[in-house]
mmCIF file of C-alpha atoms in Angstrom:
data_model
loop_
_atom_site.group_PDB
_atom_site.id
_atom_site.type_symbol
_atom_site.label_atom_id
_atom_site.label_comp_id
_atom_site.label_asym_id
_atom_site.label_seq_id
_atom_site.Cartn_x
_atom_site.Cartn_y
_atom_site.Cartn_z
ATOM 1 C CA GLU X 1 66.897 117.820 51.453
ATOM 2 C CA THR X 2 70.163 119.457 52.487
ATOM 3 C CA SER X 3 69.877 123.097 51.579
ATOM 4 C CA PRO X 4 72.761 125.421 50.730
ATOM 5 C CA HIS X 5 70.474 128.194 52.047
ATOM 6 C CA LEU X 6 70.136 126.802 55.575
ATOM 7 C CA PRO X 7 73.448 127.383 57.372
ATOM 8 C CA ALA X 8 74.789 124.773 59.745
ATOM 9 C CA PRO X 9 75.055 125.593 63.482
ATOM 10 C CA GLN X 10 78.233 127.488 64.428
ATOM 11 C CA ASN X 11 80.457 127.381 67.526
ATOM 12 C CA VAL X 12 79.598 123.751 68.194
ATOM 13 C CA GLU X 13 81.372 122.668 71.384
ATOM 14 C CA ILE X 14 81.200 120.165 74.196
ATOM 15 C CA TYR X 15 80.970 121.615 77.701
ATOM 16 C CA SER X 16 81.707 119.154 80.495
ATOM 17 C CA TYR X 17 81.869 119.857 84.233
ATOM 18 C CA ASN X 18 82.033 117.174 86.941
ATOM 19 C CA PHE X 19 81.109 114.538 84.328
ATOM 20 C CA GLN X 20 77.909 116.380 83.391
ATOM 21 C CA SER X 21 78.356 117.004 79.661
ATOM 22 C CA TRP X 22 76.444 119.013 77.083
ATOM 23 C CA LEU X 23 76.725 119.700 73.379
ATOM 24 C CA ARG X 24 76.195 123.432 72.755
ATOM 25 C CA TRP X 25 75.989 125.601 69.634
ATOM 26 C CA SER X 26 75.021 129.092 68.465
ATOM 27 C CA PRO X 27 71.497 129.601 67.063
ATOM 28 C CA VAL X 28 71.101 129.738 63.287
ATOM 29 C CA ALA X 29 69.411 132.981 62.200
ATOM 30 C CA VAL X 30 66.889 132.890 59.340
ATOM 31 C CA GLU X 31 64.566 135.540 57.873
ATOM 32 C CA ASN X 32 61.350 133.769 58.827
ATOM 33 C CA GLY X 33 60.329 130.576 60.556
ATOM 34 C CA SER X 34 61.945 129.013 63.599
ATOM 35 C CA VAL X 35 64.951 126.773 63.252
ATOM 36 C CA LEU X 36 64.964 123.425 65.068
ATOM 37 C CA TYR X 37 67.958 121.193 65.787
ATOM 38 C CA THR X 38 68.690 117.492 65.950
ATOM 39 C CA ALA X 39 71.743 116.019 67.694
ATOM 40 C CA HIS X 40 73.172 112.485 67.629
ATOM 41 C CA TYR X 41 76.098 110.667 69.197
ATOM 42 C CA LYS X 42 78.081 107.537 68.484
ATOM 43 C CA SER X 43 80.645 105.783 70.604
ATOM 44 C CA GLY X 44 84.061 104.575 69.506
ATOM 45 C CA PHE X 45 83.022 101.067 68.508
ATOM 46 C CA PHE X 46 79.847 101.721 66.551
ATOM 47 C CA GLU X 47 79.305 103.228 63.132
ATOM 48 C CA GLU X 48 75.628 103.897 63.880
ATOM 49 C CA TRP X 49 74.481 107.276 65.170
ATOM 50 C CA SER X 50 72.090 107.219 68.141
ATOM 51 C CA GLY X 51 69.613 109.856 69.249
ATOM 52 C CA MET X 52 70.436 111.950 72.330
ATOM 53 C CA GLY X 53 66.840 112.818 73.126
ATOM 54 C CA CYS X 54 67.274 116.067 71.170
ATOM 55 C CA ALA X 55 65.355 115.771 67.903
ATOM 56 C CA HIS X 56 63.623 118.748 66.271
ATOM 57 C CA THR X 57 64.220 120.862 69.368
ATOM 58 C CA PRO X 58 64.419 124.686 69.540
ATOM 59 C CA GLN X 59 67.057 124.401 72.296
ATOM 60 C CA THR X 60 70.693 125.187 71.457
ATOM 61 C CA GLN X 61 72.158 122.647 73.857
ATOM 62 C CA CYS X 62 71.701 118.956 74.509
ATOM 63 C CA GLY X 63 72.837 116.907 77.508
ATOM 64 C CA PHE X 64 74.707 113.642 77.058
ATOM 65 C CA PRO X 65 72.459 110.618 77.623
ATOM 66 C CA PRO X 66 73.094 108.864 80.949
ATOM 67 C CA GLU X 67 74.241 105.644 79.249
ATOM 68 C CA VAL X 68 77.402 107.357 77.956
ATOM 69 C CA GLY X 69 80.122 106.027 80.286
ATOM 70 C CA ARG X 70 83.032 108.088 81.576
ATOM 71 C CA ARG X 71 85.612 106.146 79.588
ATOM 72 C CA TRP X 72 83.679 106.073 76.325
ATOM 73 C CA THR X 73 85.105 107.845 73.318
ATOM 74 C CA VAL X 74 82.160 109.611 71.717
ATOM 75 C CA GLN X 75 81.600 111.790 68.694
ATOM 76 C CA LEU X 76 78.574 114.060 68.384
ATOM 77 C CA ARG X 77 76.859 115.808 65.513
ATOM 78 C CA VAL X 78 74.146 118.448 65.173
ATOM 79 C CA ARG X 79 72.251 120.003 62.281
ATOM 80 C CA ALA X 80 69.680 122.746 61.763
ATOM 81 C CA GLU X 81 66.216 122.080 60.312
ATOM 82 C CA LEU X 82 63.636 124.458 58.875
ATOM 83 C CA GLY X 83 60.461 122.951 57.482
ATOM 84 C CA ASN X 84 61.745 120.198 55.198
ATOM 85 C CA LEU X 85 65.168 121.822 54.758
ATOM 86 C CA THR X 86 68.148 120.552 56.720
ATOM 87 C CA SER X 87 71.652 121.961 57.054
ATOM 88 C CA ALA X 88 74.843 119.961 56.790
ATOM 89 C CA TRP X 89 75.834 118.042 59.938
ATOM 90 C CA VAL X 90 78.526 119.586 62.138
ATOM 91 C CA LEU X 91 80.719 116.953 63.834
ATOM 92 C CA THR X 92 82.684 117.352 67.035
ATOM 93 C CA PRO X 93 86.160 115.923 67.600
ATOM 94 C CA ALA X 94 86.277 112.710 69.648
ATOM 95 C CA PHE X 95 85.546 113.314 73.323
ATOM 96 C CA VAL X 96 86.261 111.159 76.402
ATOM 97 C CA PRO X 97 84.467 112.440 79.542
ATOM 98 C CA GLU X 98 87.102 111.023 81.890
ATOM 99 C CA ALA X 99 89.952 112.820 80.145
ATOM 100 C CA ASN X 100 88.145 115.964 78.998
ATOM 101 C CA THR X 101 85.781 116.987 81.788
ATOM 102 C CA THR X 102 86.620 119.809 84.202
ATOM 103 C CA LEU X 103 86.423 118.834 87.873
ATOM 104 C CA GLY X 104 85.208 121.552 90.199
ATOM 105 C CA PRO X 105 86.534 122.156 93.704
ATOM 106 C CA PRO X 106 85.437 119.929 96.613
ATOM 107 C CA ARG X 107 82.774 121.361 98.911
ATOM 108 C CA VAL X 108 83.910 122.213 102.444
ATOM 109 C CA ASN X 109 81.058 121.087 104.726
ATOM 110 C CA SER X 110 82.481 122.033 108.103
ATOM 111 C CA VAL X 111 85.638 123.087 109.923
ATOM 112 C CA SER X 112 86.118 122.651 113.662
ATOM 113 C CA ALA X 113 89.076 124.178 115.412
ATOM 114 C CA SER X 114 90.997 122.903 118.409
ATOM 115 C CA PRO X 115 94.157 124.571 119.800
ATOM 116 C CA GLU X 116 96.525 122.541 117.595
ATOM 117 C CA SER X 117 94.462 121.457 114.620
ATOM 118 C CA LEU X 118 91.598 122.039 112.208
ATOM 119 C CA LEU X 119 89.212 119.157 111.536
ATOM 120 C CA ILE X 120 87.791 119.486 108.018
ATOM 121 C CA SER X 121 84.866 117.691 106.397
ATOM 122 C CA LEU X 122 84.600 117.692 102.578
ATOM 123 C CA SER X 123 82.378 116.372 99.810
ATOM 124 C CA PRO X 124 83.803 115.509 96.393
ATOM 125 C CA PRO X 125 82.535 117.668 93.511
ATOM 126 C CA PHE X 126 80.839 114.696 91.784
ATOM 127 C CA PRO X 127 79.236 111.479 93.052
ATOM 128 C CA PRO X 128 82.098 108.936 93.028
ATOM 129 C CA GLU X 129 81.602 105.703 91.125
ATOM 130 C CA HIS X 130 82.551 102.300 92.491
ATOM 131 C CA GLY X 131 86.323 101.886 92.289
ATOM 132 C CA ASP X 132 87.158 105.600 92.031
ATOM 133 C CA LEU X 133 90.538 106.456 93.562
ATOM 134 C CA LEU X 134 90.153 109.993 94.863
ATOM 135 C CA GLN X 135 92.678 112.128 96.664
ATOM 136 C CA PHE X 136 92.251 115.562 98.170
ATOM 137 C CA LEU X 137 95.270 117.828 97.806
ATOM 138 C CA VAL X 138 95.293 120.338 100.649
ATOM 139 C CA SER X 139 97.413 123.503 100.771
ATOM 140 C CA TYR X 140 97.475 125.403 104.061
ATOM 141 C CA TRP X 141 99.364 128.374 105.423
ATOM 142 C CA GLU X 142 99.494 130.682 108.409
ATOM 143 C CA ASP X 143 97.585 133.800 107.481
ATOM 144 C CA SER X 144 100.253 136.298 108.509
ATOM 145 C CA SER X 145 103.168 134.397 107.007
ATOM 146 C CA SER X 146 104.366 134.472 103.428
ATOM 147 C CA PRO X 147 102.145 132.351 101.207
ATOM 148 C CA ALA X 148 104.600 129.463 101.385
ATOM 149 C CA ALA X 149 101.950 126.811 101.771
ATOM 150 C CA LYS X 150 102.434 123.403 103.299
ATOM 151 C CA ARG X 151 100.860 120.535 101.400
ATOM 152 C CA LEU X 152 99.070 117.427 102.465
ATOM 153 C CA SER X 153 97.337 114.683 100.503
ATOM 154 C CA VAL X 154 94.426 112.734 102.007
ATOM 155 C CA THR X 155 91.967 110.136 100.770
ATOM 156 C CA GLU X 156 89.344 110.584 103.508
ATOM 157 C CA THR X 157 86.617 113.233 103.370
ATOM 158 C CA LEU X 158 87.149 113.905 107.107
ATOM 159 C CA PHE X 159 90.726 114.778 108.011
ATOM 160 C CA GLN X 160 92.857 116.909 110.282
ATOM 161 C CA ILE X 161 95.499 119.559 109.650
ATOM 162 C CA GLY X 162 97.700 119.157 112.722
ATOM 163 C CA ASN X 163 100.749 120.674 114.469
ATOM 164 C CA LEU X 164 99.275 124.171 114.361
ATOM 165 C CA LYS X 165 99.834 127.078 116.785
ATOM 166 C CA GLU X 166 96.999 127.952 119.115
ATOM 167 C CA SER X 167 94.843 131.060 118.582
ATOM 168 C CA THR X 168 96.328 131.587 115.112
ATOM 169 C CA VAL X 169 94.538 132.093 111.814
ATOM 170 C CA TYR X 170 95.264 129.441 109.206
ATOM 171 C CA CYS X 171 93.951 129.350 105.646
ATOM 172 C CA PHE X 172 93.541 126.334 103.404
ATOM 173 C CA SER X 173 92.466 125.439 99.901
ATOM 174 C CA VAL X 174 91.628 121.983 98.503
ATOM 175 C CA GLN X 175 91.457 120.348 95.091
ATOM 176 C CA VAL X 176 90.481 116.853 94.093
ATOM 177 C CA GLN X 177 92.633 114.442 92.101
ATOM 178 C CA LEU X 178 91.054 111.434 90.416
ATOM 179 C CA LYS X 179 93.189 108.521 89.261
ATOM 180 C CA ILE X 180 92.252 107.736 85.668
ATOM 181 C CA PHE X 181 93.494 105.299 83.056
ATOM 182 C CA SER X 182 96.044 107.725 81.618
ATOM 183 C CA GLY X 183 97.281 109.235 84.920
ATOM 184 C CA HIS X 184 95.445 111.813 87.020
ATOM 185 C CA LEU X 185 92.660 114.297 86.447
ATOM 186 C CA GLN X 186 93.182 117.321 88.670
ATOM 187 C CA GLY X 187 90.283 119.510 89.761
ATOM 188 C CA GLU X 188 89.932 123.217 90.363
ATOM 189 C CA GLN X 189 91.178 124.677 93.629
ATOM 190 C CA SER X 190 88.588 125.713 96.223
ATOM 191 C CA ALA X 191 88.524 129.336 97.339
ATOM 192 C CA PRO X 192 90.726 129.774 100.448
ATOM 193 C CA LYS X 193 88.939 129.441 103.795
ATOM 194 C CA CYS X 194 90.473 130.858 106.953
ATOM 195 C CA HIS X 195 89.872 129.767 110.557
ATOM 196 C CA ARG X 196 91.447 130.584 113.881
ATOM 197 C CA THR X 197 92.656 127.719 116.059
ATOM 198 C CA ALA X 198 91.289 127.617 119.600
ATOM 199 C CA LEU X 199 92.990 128.853 122.736
ATOM 200 C CA SER X 200 94.048 126.006 124.992
#
């Protein structure tokens, strides 16, 4: 039975980073007994709610099931349970991973310096799916100069910043941009990395 005495979970939110998504909520406090939670999801086309692998769990978060695709529009719900009492369901607004996730910065694997260039190797922040159109937006600047950065856009994970002065420190920062149905999803900027070019 739904009980007016068992409050529903509060602060229900979806947290999504690099397409890894979780439903999270604040614990429900009761005088005695331990509260358990059940979460469900449904996708845009279906009226039926499906389990997320989080039924009668003491955890206050639940990961999206792997079958939820990036372009799916999903709605989630969670309720509290205590013995045979259940709270009201709390529903989330519609959520589309591809539009609503946060993309982290790319990982810089290596930088090798020559007198006139830096050769940079990156990894994207998430494993790309077949057909992904990814670009890396690179900002770079001479360390001593004003932070008027030059920009460069590349699609390869191994690329060169060229036309540099020898034995000079240059800094760069990179972010990823993913082409999606409605435009572009832009990722977070990596922390600046600085390297000195070689002496010829």
